[in-house]
Short mmCIF file of C-alpha atoms and ligand atoms in Angstrom, two decimals:
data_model
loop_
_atom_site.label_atom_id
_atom_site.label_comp_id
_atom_site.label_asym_id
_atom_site.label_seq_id
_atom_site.Cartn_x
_atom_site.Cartn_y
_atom_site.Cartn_z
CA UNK A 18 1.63 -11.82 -16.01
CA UNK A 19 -0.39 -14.16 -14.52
CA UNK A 20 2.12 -16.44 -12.70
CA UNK A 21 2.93 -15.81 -9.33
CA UNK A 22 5.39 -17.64 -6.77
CA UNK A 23 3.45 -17.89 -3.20
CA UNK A 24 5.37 -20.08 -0.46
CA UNK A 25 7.20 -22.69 -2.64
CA UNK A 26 5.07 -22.88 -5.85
CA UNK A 27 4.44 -21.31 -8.95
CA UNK A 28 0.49 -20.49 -9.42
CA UNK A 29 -1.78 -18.17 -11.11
CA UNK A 30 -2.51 -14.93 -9.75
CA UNK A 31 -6.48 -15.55 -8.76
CA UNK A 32 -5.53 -19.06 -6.72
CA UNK A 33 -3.25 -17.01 -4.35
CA UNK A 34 -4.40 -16.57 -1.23
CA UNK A 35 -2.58 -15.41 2.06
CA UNK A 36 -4.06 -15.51 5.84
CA UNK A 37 -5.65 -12.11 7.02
CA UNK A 38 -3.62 -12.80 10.36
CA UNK A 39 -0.33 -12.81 8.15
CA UNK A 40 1.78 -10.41 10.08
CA UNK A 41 2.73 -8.71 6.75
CA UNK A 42 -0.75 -7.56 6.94
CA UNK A 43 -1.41 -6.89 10.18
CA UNK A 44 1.59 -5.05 11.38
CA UNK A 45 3.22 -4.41 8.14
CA UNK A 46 6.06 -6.90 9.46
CA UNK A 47 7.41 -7.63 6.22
CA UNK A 48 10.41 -6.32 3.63
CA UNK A 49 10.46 -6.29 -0.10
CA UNK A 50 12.93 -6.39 -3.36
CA UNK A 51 11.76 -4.25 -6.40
CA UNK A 52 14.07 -5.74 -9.22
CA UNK A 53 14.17 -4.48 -12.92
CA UNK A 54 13.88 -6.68 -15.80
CA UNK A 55 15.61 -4.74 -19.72
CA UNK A 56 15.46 -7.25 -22.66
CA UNK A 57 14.49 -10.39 -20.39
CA UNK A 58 16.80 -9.68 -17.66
CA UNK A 59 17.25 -8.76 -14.36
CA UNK A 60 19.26 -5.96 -13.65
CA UNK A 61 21.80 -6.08 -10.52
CA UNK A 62 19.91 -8.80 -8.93
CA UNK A 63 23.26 -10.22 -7.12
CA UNK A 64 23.01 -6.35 -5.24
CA UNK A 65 18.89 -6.63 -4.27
CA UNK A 66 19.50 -10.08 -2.87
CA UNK A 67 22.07 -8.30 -0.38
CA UNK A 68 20.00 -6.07 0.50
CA UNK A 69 17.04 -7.70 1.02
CA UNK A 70 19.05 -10.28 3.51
CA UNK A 71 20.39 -7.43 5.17
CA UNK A 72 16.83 -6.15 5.62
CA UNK A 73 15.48 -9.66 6.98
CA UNK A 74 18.56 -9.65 9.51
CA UNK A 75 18.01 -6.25 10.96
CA UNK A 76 14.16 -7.75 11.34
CA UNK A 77 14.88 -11.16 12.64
CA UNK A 78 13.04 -12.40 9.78
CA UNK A 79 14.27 -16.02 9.24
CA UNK A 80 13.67 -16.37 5.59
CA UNK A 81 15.85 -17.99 3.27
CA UNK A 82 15.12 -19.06 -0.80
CA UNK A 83 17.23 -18.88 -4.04
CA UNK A 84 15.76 -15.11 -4.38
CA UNK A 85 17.20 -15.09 -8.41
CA UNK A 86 16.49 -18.35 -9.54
CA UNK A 87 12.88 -17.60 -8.17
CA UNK A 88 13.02 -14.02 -9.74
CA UNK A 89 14.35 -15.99 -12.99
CA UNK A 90 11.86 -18.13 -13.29
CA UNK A 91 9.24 -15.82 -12.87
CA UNK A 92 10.65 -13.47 -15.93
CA UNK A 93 10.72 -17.35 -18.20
CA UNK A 94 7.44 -18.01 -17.26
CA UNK A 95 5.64 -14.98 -17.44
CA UNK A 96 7.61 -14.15 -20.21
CA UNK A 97 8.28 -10.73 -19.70
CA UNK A 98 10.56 -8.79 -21.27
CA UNK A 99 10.91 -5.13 -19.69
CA UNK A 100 9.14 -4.00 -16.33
CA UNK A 101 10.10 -5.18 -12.58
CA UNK A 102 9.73 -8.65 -10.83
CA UNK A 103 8.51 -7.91 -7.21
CA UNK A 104 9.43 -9.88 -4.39
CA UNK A 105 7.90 -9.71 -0.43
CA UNK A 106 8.26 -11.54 2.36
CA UNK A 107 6.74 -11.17 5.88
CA UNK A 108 7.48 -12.50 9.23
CA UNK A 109 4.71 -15.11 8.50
CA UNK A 110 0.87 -15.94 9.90
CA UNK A 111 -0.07 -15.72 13.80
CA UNK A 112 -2.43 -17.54 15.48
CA UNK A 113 -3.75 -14.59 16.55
CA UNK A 114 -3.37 -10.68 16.65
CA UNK A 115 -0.76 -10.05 19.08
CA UNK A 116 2.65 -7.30 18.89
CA UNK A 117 4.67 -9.85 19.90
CA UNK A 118 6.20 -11.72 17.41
CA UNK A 119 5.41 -15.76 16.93
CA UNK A 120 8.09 -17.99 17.59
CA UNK A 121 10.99 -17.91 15.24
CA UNK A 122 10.39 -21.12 13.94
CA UNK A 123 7.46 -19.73 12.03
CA UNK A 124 6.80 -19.69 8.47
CA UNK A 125 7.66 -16.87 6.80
CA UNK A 126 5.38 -15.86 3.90
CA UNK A 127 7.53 -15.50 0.84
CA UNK A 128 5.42 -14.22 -2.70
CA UNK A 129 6.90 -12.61 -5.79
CA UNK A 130 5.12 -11.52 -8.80
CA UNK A 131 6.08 -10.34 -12.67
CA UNK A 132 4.54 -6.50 -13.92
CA UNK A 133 5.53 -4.96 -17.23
CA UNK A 134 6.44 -1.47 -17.21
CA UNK A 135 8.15 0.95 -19.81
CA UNK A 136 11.34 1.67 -18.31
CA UNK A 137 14.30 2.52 -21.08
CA UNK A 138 11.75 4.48 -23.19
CA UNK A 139 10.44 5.79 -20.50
CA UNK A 140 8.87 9.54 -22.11
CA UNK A 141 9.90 11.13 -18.45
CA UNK A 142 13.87 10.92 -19.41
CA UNK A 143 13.02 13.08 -22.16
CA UNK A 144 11.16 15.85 -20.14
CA UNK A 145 11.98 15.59 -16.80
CA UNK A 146 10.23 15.29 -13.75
CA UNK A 147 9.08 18.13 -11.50
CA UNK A 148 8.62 17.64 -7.67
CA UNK A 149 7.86 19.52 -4.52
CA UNK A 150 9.46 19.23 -1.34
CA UNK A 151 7.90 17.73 2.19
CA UNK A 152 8.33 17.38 6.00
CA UNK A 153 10.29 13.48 5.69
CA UNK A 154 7.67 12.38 8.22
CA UNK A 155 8.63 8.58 7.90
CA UNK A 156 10.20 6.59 11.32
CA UNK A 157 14.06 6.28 11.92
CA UNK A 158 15.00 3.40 10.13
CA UNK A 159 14.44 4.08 6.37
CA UNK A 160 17.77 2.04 5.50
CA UNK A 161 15.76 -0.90 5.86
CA UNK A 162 13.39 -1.80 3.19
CA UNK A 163 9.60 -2.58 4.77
CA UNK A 164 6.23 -2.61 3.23
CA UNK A 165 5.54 0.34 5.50
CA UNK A 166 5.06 2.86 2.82
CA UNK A 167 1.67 4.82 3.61
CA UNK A 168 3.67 8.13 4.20
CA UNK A 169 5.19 7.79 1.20
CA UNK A 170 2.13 6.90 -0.49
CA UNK A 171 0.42 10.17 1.29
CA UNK A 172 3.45 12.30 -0.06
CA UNK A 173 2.98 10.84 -3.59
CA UNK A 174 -0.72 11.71 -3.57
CA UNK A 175 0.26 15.24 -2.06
CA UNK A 176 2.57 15.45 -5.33
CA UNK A 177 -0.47 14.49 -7.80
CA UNK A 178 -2.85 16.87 -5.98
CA UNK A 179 -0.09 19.78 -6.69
CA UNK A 180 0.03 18.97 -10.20
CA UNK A 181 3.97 17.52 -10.00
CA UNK A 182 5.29 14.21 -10.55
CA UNK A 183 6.40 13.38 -7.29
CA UNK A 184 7.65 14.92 -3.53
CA UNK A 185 11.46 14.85 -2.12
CA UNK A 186 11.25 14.71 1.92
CA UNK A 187 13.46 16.80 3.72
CA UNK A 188 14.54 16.80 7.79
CA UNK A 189 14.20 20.48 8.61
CA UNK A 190 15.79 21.96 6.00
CA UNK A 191 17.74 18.99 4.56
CA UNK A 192 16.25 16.64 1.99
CA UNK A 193 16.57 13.33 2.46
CA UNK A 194 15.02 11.32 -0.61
CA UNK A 195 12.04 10.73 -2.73
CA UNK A 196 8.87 8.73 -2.20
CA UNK A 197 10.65 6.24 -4.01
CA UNK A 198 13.27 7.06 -5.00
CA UNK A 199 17.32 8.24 -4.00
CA UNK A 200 17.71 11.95 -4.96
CA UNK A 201 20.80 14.28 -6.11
CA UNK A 202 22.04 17.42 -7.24
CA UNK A 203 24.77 18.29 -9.47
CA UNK A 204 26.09 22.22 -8.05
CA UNK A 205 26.98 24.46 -10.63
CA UNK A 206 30.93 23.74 -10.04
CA UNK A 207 29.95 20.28 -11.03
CA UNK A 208 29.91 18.44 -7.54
CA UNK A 209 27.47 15.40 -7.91
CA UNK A 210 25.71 15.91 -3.96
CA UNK A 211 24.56 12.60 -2.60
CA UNK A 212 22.69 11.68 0.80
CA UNK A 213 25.09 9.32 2.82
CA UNK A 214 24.26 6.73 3.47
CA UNK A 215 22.73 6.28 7.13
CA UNK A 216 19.25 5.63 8.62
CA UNK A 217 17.47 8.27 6.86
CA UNK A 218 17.58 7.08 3.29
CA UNK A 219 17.09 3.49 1.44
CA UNK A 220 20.71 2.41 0.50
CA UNK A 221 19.51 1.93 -3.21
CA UNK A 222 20.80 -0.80 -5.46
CA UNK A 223 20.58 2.00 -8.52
CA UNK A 224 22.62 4.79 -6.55
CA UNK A 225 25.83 1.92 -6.13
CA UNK A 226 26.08 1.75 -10.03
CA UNK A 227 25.09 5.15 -10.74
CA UNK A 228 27.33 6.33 -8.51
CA UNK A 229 30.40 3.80 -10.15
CA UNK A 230 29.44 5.30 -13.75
CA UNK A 231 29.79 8.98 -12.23
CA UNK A 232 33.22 8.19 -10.75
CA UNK A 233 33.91 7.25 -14.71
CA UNK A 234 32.77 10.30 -15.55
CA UNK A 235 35.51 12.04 -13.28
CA UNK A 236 32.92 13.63 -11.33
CA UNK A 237 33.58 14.91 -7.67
CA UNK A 238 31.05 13.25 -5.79
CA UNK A 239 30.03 14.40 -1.96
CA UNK A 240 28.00 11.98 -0.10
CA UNK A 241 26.08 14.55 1.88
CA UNK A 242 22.92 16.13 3.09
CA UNK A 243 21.15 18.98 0.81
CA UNK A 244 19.12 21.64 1.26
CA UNK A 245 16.17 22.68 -0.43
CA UNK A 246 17.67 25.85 -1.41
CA UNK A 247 20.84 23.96 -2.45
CA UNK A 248 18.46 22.13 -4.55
CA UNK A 249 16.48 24.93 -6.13
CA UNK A 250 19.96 26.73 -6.91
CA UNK A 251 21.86 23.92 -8.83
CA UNK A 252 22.80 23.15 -12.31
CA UNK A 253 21.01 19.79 -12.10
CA UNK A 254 18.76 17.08 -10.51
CA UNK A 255 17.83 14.18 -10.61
CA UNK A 256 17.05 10.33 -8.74
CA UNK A 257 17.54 6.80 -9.10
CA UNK A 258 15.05 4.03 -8.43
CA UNK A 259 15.11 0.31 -10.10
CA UNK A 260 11.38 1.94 -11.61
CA UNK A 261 13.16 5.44 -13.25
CA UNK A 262 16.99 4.31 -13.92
CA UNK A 263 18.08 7.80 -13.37
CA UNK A 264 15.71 10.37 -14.20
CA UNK A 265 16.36 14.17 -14.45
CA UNK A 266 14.83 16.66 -12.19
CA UNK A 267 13.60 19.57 -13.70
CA UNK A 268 11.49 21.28 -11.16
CA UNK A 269 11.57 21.81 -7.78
CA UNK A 270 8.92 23.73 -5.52
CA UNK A 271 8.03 25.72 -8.56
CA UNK A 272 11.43 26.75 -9.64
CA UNK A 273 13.09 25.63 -12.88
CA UNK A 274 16.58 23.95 -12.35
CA UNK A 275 18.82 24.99 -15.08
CA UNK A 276 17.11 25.86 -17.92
CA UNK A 277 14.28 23.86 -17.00
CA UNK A 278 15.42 20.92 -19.49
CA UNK A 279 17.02 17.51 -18.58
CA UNK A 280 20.33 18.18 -16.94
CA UNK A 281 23.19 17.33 -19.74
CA UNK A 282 25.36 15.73 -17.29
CA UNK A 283 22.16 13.68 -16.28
CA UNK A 284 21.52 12.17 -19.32
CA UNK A 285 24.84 10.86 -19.93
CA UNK A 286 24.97 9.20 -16.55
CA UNK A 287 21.82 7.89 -17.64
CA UNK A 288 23.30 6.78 -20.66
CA UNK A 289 26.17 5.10 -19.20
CA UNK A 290 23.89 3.67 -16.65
CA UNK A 291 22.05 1.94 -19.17
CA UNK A 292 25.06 0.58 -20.85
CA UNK A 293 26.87 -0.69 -17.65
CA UNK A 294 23.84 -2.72 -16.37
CA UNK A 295 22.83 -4.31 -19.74
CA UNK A 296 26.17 -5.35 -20.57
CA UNK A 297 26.60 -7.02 -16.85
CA UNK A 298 23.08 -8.37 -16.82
CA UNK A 299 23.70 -10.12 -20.10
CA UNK A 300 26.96 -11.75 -18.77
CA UNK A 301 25.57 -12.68 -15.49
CA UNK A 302 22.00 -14.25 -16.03
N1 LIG B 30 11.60 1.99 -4.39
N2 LIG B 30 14.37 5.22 -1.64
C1 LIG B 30 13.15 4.70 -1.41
C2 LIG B 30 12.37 5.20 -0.26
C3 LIG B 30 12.65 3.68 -2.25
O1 LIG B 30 11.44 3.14 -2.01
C4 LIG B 30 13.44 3.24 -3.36
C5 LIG B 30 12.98 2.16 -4.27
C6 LIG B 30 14.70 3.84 -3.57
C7 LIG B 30 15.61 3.41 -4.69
O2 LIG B 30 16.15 2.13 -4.47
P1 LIG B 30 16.58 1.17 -5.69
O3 LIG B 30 17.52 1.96 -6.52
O4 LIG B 30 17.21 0.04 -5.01
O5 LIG B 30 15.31 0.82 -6.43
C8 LIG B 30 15.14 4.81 -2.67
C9 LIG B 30 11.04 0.90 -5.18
C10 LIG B 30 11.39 1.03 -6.63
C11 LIG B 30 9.55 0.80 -4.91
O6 LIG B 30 9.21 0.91 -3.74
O7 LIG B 30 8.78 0.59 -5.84
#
């Protein structure tokens, strides 16, 4: 994976350089796209490029590329088959520190690089994850998708510390989503619980399809806030994230949802997650 795109060209990985006054750097001014790649392709790419223009718009980032055809080419060159392509850009490089942004003509810095990663086989489907809940410390505008992820990356080394997989993040009493990922519960009368979507959460490209192969399923979905104990009480669990697909639950603050084993209804969303995005994916590029 040693091809990376920086600003307009295609080089290896240890000729990249970026300024240390780039403002991605400095003031974590920047967004980002993490895209899946199954057999060679990328998976709902047309859905991250949305949202990563809607997260340079609420920014006033003035960026604009062929985000797939770059993403494309990256997967051809690198020749990767299954793992994520990542893709950043920042507001661009100041003359000097300063909160204020530089004028909007400014460059932004655009780079995107190619990791392999075990995703359909992924041994986690098979056992499930276990988590612990957390104060969602983060700031008010999680919908949009910045490089500003050192409270997650506090709550994920809480979760290793524990001995769990990961942390969900809850408001007071309601949780609002993982480190990294979009989280759900399935109640025992079946209802499929999802966070709506507002400024709390990441509107995740997984969750729109998920969601779409759980209507399928003739499952009553509520887009609303959980509790913890909600959580710890339910037939299921699980999240989405480009990284995990959907991945069951199977812990949660110590306590075993279910019987402590992949949620069935879980793994056949999972199932027909799989199916739905490979089949489009091979249609589309
Ligand atoms: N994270 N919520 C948060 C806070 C996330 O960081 C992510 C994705 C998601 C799921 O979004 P999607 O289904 O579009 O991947 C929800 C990526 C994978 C990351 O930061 O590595």
């Amino acid at each position: 994976m040693d091809i990376i795109y920086l600003n307009g060209e295609y080089v290896s990985k240890s000729s990249a350089k970026i300024s240390i006054f780039d403002r991605g750097l400095l003031f974590s001014d920047a967004v980002y796209e993490v895209i899946s790649v199954i057999n060679g392709r990328l998976i709902d790419m047309d859905r991250h490029v949305s949202r990563l223009e809607r997260s340079l718009g609420e920014l006033s980032i003035n960026a604009s590329a062929d985000w797939s055809a770059m993403s494309r080419n990256l997967v051809a060159q690198n020749d990767l088959q299954e793992g994520v392509v990542y893709l950043q850009i920042s507001r661009g490089v100041m003359d000097e520190r300063d909160y204020r942004w530089p004028s909007p003509d400014t460059a932004p810095t655009i780079f995107a690089f190619a990791q392999p990663r075990v995703l359909v086989a992924n041994p986690m489907a098979d056992r499930g994850m276990t988590i612990i809940t957390r104060p969602d410390l983060r700031w008010q505008r999680c919908d949009i998708k910045t490089t500003q992820l050192l409270y997650a990356s506090l709550m994920k080394m809480e979760a290793m510390a524990a001995g769990v997989d990961d942390a969900w993040m809850a408001h007071g009493d309601m949780i609002t989503e993982g480190t990294s990922q979009n989280a759900y519960i399935i109640s025992q009368d079946g209802v499929l619980i999802s966070h709506q979507l507002d400024r709390r959460i990441l509107p995740g490209v997984t969750r729109i399809e998920m969601l779409e192969q759980a209507k399928l399923m003739e499952l009553t979905i509520e887009e609303r806030a959980f509790s913890i104990d909600e959580a710890k009480n339910a037939a299921e669990a699980f999240v989405t994230s480009s990284t995990l697909l959907v991945m069951p639950v199977v812990e949660i603050d110590g306590h075993r949802i279910g019987d402590g084993r992949p949620g069935e209804k879980t793994g056949k969303i999972r199932q027909n997650y799989l199916a739905a995005v490979q089949r489009a994916s091979s249609t589309t590029n």
